[in-house]
Coordinates of C-alpha atoms and ligand atoms in Angstrom, one line a residue:
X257 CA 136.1 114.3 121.6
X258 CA 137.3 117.1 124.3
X259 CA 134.5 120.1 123.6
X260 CA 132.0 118.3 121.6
X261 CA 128.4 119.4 122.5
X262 CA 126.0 116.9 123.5
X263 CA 122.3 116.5 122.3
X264 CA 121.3 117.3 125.2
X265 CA 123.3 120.3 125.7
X266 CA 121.9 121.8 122.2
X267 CA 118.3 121.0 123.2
X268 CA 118.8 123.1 126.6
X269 CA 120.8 125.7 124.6
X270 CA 117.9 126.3 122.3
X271 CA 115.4 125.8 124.7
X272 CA 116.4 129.1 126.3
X273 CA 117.0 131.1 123.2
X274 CA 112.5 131.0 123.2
X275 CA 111.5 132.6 126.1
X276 CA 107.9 131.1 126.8
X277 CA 109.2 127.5 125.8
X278 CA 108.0 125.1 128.4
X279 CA 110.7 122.5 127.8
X280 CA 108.1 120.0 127.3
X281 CA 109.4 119.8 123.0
X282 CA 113.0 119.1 124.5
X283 CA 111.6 116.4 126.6
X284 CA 110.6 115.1 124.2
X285 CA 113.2 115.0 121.4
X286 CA 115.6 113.9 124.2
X287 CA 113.3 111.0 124.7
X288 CA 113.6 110.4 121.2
X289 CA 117.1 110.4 121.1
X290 CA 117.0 108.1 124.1
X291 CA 115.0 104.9 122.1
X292 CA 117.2 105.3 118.8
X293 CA 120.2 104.9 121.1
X294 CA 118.7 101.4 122.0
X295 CA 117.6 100.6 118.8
X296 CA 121.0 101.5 117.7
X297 CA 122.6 98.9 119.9
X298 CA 120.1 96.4 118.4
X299 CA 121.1 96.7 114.9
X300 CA 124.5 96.5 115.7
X301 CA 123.9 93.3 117.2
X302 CA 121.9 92.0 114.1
X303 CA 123.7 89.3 112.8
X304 CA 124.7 88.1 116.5
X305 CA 121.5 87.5 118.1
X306 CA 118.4 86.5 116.3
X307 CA 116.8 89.5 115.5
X308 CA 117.2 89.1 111.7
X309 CA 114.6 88.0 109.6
X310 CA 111.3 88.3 109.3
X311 CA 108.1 88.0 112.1
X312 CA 105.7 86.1 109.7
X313 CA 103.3 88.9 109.6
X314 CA 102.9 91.7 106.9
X315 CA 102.1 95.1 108.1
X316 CA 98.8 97.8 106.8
X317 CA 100.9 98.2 103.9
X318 CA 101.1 94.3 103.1
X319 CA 104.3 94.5 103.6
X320 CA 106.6 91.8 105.5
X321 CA 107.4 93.0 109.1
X322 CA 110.9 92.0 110.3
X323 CA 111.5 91.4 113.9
X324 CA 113.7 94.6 114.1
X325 CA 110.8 96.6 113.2
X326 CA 109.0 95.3 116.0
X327 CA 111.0 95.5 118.4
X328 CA 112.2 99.4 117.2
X329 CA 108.4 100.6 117.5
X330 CA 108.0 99.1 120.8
X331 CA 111.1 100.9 121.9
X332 CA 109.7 104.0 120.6
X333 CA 106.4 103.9 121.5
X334 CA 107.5 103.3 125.3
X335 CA 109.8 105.7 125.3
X336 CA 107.3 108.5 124.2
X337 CA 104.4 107.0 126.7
X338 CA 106.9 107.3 129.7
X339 CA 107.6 110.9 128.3
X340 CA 104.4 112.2 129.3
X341 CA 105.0 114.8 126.7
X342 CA 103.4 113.2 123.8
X343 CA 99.5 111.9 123.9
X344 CA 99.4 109.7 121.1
X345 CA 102.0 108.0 118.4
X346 CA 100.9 106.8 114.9
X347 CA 103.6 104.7 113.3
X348 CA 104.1 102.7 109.9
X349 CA 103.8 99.4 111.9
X350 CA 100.1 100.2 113.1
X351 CA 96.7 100.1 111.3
X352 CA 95.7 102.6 113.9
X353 CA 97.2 105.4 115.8
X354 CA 97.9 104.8 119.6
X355 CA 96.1 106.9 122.2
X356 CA 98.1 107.2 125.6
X357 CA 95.9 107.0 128.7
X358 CA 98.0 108.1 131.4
X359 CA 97.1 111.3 133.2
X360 CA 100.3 112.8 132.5
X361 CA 99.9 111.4 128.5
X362 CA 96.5 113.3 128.2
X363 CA 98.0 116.4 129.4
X364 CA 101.2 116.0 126.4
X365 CA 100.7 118.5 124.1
X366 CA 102.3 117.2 121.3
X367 CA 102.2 113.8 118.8
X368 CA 104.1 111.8 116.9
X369 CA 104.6 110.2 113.5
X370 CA 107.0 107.5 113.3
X371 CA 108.6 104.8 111.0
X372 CA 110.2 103.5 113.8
X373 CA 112.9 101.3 111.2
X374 CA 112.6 102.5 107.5
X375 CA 114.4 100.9 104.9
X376 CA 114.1 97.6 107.1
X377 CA 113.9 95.2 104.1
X378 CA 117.7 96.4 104.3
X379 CA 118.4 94.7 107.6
X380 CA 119.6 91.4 106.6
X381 CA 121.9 92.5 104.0
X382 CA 123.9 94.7 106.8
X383 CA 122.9 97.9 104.6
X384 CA 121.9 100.9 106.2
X385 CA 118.3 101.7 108.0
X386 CA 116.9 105.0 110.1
X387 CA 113.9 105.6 111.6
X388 CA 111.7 108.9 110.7
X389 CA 109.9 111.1 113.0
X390 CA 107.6 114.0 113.0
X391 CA 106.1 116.3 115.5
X392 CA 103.3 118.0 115.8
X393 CA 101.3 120.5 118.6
X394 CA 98.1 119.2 119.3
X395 CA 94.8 120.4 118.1
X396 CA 92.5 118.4 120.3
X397 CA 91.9 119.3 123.8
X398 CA 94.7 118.9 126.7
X399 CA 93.4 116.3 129.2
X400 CA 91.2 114.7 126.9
X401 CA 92.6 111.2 124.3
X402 CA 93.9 112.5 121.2
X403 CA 92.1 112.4 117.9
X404 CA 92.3 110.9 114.4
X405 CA 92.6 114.6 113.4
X406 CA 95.9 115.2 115.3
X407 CA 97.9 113.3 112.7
X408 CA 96.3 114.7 110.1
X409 CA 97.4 118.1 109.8
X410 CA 99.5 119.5 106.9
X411 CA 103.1 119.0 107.1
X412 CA 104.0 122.9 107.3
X413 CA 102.0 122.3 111.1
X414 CA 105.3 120.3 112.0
X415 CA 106.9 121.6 115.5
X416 CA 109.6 119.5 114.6
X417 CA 110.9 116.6 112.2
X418 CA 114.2 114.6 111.9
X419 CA 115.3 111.1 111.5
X420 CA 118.0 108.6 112.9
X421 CA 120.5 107.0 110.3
X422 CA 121.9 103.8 111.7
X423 CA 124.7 104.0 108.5
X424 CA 128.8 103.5 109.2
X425 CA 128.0 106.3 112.0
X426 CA 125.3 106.9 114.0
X427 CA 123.7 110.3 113.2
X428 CA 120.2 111.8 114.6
X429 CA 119.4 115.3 112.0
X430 CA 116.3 117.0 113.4
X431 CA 115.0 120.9 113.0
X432 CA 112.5 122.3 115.0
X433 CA 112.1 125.1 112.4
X434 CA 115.1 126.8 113.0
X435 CA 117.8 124.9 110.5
X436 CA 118.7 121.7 110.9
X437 CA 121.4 120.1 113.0
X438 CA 123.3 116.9 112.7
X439 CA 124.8 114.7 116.0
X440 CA 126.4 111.6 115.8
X441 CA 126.7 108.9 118.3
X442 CA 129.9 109.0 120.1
X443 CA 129.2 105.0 121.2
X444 CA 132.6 105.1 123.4
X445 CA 130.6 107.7 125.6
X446 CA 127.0 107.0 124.5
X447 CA 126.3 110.8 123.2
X448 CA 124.6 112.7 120.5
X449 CA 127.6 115.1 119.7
X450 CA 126.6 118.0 117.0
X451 CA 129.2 117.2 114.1
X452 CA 126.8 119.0 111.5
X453 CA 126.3 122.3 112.6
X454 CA 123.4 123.9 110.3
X455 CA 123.4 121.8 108.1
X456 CA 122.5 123.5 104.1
X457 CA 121.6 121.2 100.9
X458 CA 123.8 122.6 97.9
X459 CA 121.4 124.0 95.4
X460 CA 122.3 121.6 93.1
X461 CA 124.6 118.3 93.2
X462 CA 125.4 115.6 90.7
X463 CA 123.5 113.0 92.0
X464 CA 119.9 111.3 91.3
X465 CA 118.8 108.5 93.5
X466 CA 115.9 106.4 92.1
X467 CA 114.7 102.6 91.7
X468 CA 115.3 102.5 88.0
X469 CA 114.1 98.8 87.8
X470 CA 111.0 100.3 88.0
X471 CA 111.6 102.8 84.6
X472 CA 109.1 101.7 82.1
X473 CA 106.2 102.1 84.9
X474 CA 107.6 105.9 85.5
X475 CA 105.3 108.8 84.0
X476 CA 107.1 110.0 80.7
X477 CA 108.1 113.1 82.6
X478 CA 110.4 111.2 84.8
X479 CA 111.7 108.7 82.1
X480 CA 112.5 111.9 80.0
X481 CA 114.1 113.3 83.5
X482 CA 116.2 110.5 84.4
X483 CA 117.3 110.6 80.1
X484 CA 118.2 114.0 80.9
X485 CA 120.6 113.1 84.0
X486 CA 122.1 110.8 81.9
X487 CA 122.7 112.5 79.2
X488 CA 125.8 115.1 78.3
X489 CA 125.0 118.1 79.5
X490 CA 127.9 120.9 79.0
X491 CA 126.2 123.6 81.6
X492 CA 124.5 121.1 84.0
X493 CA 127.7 118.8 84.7
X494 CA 125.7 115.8 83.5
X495 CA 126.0 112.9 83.2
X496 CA 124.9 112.5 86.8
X497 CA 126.3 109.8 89.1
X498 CA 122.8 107.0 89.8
X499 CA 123.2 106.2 94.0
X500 CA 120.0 104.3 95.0
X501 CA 120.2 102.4 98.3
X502 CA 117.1 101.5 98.7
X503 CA 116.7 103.2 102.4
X504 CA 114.9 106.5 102.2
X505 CA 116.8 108.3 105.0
X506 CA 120.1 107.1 103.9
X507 CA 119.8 108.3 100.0
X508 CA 118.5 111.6 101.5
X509 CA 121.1 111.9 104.2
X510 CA 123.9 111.7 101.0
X511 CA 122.2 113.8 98.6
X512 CA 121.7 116.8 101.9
X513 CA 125.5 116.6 102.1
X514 CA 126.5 116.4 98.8
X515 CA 123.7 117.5 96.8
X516 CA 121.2 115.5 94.8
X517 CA 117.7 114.7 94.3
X518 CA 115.5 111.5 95.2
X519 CA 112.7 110.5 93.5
X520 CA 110.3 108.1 94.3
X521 CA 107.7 108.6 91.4
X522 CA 104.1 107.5 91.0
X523 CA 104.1 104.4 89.2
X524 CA 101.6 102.6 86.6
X525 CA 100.3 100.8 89.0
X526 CA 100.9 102.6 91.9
X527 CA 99.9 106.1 91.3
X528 CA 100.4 107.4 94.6
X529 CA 104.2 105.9 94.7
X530 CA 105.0 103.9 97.6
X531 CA 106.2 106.0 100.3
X532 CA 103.7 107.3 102.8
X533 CA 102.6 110.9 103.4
X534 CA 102.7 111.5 107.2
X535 CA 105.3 109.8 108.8
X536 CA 108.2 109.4 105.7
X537 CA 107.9 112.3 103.1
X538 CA 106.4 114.7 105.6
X539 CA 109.4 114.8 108.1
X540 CA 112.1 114.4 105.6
X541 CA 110.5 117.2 103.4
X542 CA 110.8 119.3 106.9
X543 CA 114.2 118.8 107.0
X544 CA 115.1 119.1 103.5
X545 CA 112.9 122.5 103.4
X546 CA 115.0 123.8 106.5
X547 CA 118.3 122.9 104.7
X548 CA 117.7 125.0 101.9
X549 CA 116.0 122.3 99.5
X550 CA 112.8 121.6 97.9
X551 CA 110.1 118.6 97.9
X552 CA 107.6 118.2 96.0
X553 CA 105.0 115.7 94.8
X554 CA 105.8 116.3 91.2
X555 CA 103.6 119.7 90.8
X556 CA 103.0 120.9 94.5
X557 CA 104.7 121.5 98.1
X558 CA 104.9 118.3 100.1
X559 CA 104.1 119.6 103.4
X560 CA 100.7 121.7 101.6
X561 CA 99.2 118.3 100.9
X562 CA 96.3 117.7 103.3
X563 CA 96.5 114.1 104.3
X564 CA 93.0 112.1 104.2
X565 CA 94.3 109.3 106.2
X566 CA 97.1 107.9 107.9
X567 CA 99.0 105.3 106.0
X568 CA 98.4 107.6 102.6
X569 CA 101.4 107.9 99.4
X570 CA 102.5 110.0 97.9
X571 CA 105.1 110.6 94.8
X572 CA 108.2 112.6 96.2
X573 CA 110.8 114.6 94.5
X574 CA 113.1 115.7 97.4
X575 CA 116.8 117.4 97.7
X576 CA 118.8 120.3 96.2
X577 CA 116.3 122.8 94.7
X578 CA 117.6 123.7 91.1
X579 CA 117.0 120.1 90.5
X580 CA 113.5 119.7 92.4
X581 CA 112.5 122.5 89.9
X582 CA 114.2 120.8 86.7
X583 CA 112.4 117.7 87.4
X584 CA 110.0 119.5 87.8
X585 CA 109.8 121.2 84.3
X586 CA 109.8 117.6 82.5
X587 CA 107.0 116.8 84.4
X588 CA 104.5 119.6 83.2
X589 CA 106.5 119.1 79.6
X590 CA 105.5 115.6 79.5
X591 CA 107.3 114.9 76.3
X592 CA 110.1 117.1 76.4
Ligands
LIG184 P1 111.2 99.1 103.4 O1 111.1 99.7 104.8 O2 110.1 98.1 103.1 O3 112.6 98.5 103.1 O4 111.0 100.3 102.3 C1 111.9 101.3 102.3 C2 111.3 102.5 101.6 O5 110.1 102.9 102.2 C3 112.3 103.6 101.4 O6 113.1 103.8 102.5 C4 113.0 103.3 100.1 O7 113.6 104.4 99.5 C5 112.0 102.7 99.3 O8 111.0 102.1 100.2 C6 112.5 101.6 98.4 O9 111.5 101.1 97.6 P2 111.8 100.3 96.3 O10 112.4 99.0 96.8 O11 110.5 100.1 95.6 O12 112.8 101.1 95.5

């Protein structure tokens, strides 16, 4: 690809379009970019060596840990301690967050959120996975070990979100605030190259991606929704085409390119949903903001929520906006 941009070369581009930027965010992303290139070559290899399967262990969330989510938080968590940008991670895979202690760690002035490998019950199926991230300035002193109440800032705080899709391509999207921009993995040369130039979410799109095995636990508002995609609709284009993958990142990745909305609703007996506030719906809520789109949790703005803790869900209703805000209305109509 004779021309293409690099990640790298974006990152400095930018960099210089914000006169008192200190570089220290590009650092950073580039180090980013740097771990899901290795992780990358890991899941291509799945299958080949044995990195399938599961570790034994289940995670904060009780859920099973596979081997390549192991491995993909250490890569990242390295990556962002040799940094020296970033003074503290806090990631799916631990209870707690992780405090750097290196001198140039305490002077970072940013943290990260991370599910280093989302969608990772995916892995053994050969079915596509990404890993999330979020980024935000630090409100505890420089020089000193970060604090519980660095991670818990609102998601509007964000310097800077995006995710990796490890999918038929390699992409990594990510905004800093100012649109969002799409590479993809050039593997021949090992590069980033921007293929999705500011990237926009159509206002509305014929798809809805939800786990509809789950129906009869879905508030009436979303059963009534999901009736309402399915049903004939002369001005809406319904019925609307189901796509549910079962991978986060990858069913939002679709839906910002084609338009759609993803729902992952609070259920009976989960009434917070299953997908967690500060390092899943926070950065892809970012992104999906920057694009043009909407997410809510059902009745208010994703990245207002204050998180309480770390590993907290929340309901989401993510993608094209007409149809945020139609899901929306069945919601406060309950019976509609
Ligand atoms: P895993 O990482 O455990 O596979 O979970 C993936 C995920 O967090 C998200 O990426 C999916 O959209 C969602 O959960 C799937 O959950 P259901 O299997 O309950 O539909």
């Amino acid at each position: 690809m004779i021309g293409a941009q690099t990640l790298d070369e974006f990152i400095i581009r930018r960099q210089t379009d914000f006169p008192y930027a200190t570089g220290e965010l590009s650092r950073l992303l580039r180090n980013i970019a740097l771990a899901a290139k290795i992780v990358n070559r890991e899941v291509n290899k799945a299958g080949l060596v044995d990195v399938l399967g599961t570790t034994g262990y289940t995670n904060v969330q009780g859920e099973e840990v596979k081997k390549l989510d192991i491995l993909a938080n250490k890569t990242f968590v390295a990556s962002l301690e040799l940094g020296g940008q970033c003074c503290g991670v806090a990631s799916e895979e631990n209870d707690e967050f992780i405090a750097f202690d290196s001198p140039s760690s305490l002077e970072g002035r940013y943290i990260v959120a991370i599910d280093p490998l989302d969608g990772s019950s995916n892995i053994d199926v050969n079915v596509s996975v990404g890993t999330i991230f979020s980024i935000y300035r630090r409100i505890s002193s420089l020089g000193e070990p970060c604090t519980a109440q660095d991670f818990l800032q609102k998601g509007s705080e964000q310097a800077g979100s995006g995710y990796v899709i490890y999918g038929s391509s390699t992409m990594l999207v990510y905004t800093t605030g100012h649109g969002v921009n799409g590479f993809t993995l050039d593997p021949s040369i090992g590069e980033f190259c921007l293929s999705h130039s500011d990237l926009t979410i159509p206002k509305t799109g014929k798809t809805y991606s939800v786990n509809t095995g789950n129906f009869y636990n879905f508030p009436e508002g979303v059963q009534n929704y999901i009736h309402y995609c399915k049903s004939f609709g002369k001005d809406t284009g319904s019925p609307y085409s189901a796509r549910y993958i079962g991978s986060m990142v990858a069913d939002i990745h679709r839906n910002l390119i084609t338009g759609g909305i993803y729902i992952y609703p609070p259920l009976e007996d989960y009434p917070q949903g299953k997908l967690r506030l500060v390092y899943e719906c926070n950065p892809m809520s970012f992104i999906v903001e920057q694009a043009g789109g909407m997410a809510t949790d059902g009745y208010r703005r994703i990245l207002d929520i204050e998180p309480e803790e770390l590993h907290q869900r929340t309901p989401i209703f993510v993608g094209s906006s007409e149809m945020v805000t139609k899901a929306e209305e069945f919601l406060k109509d309950g019976k509609k």
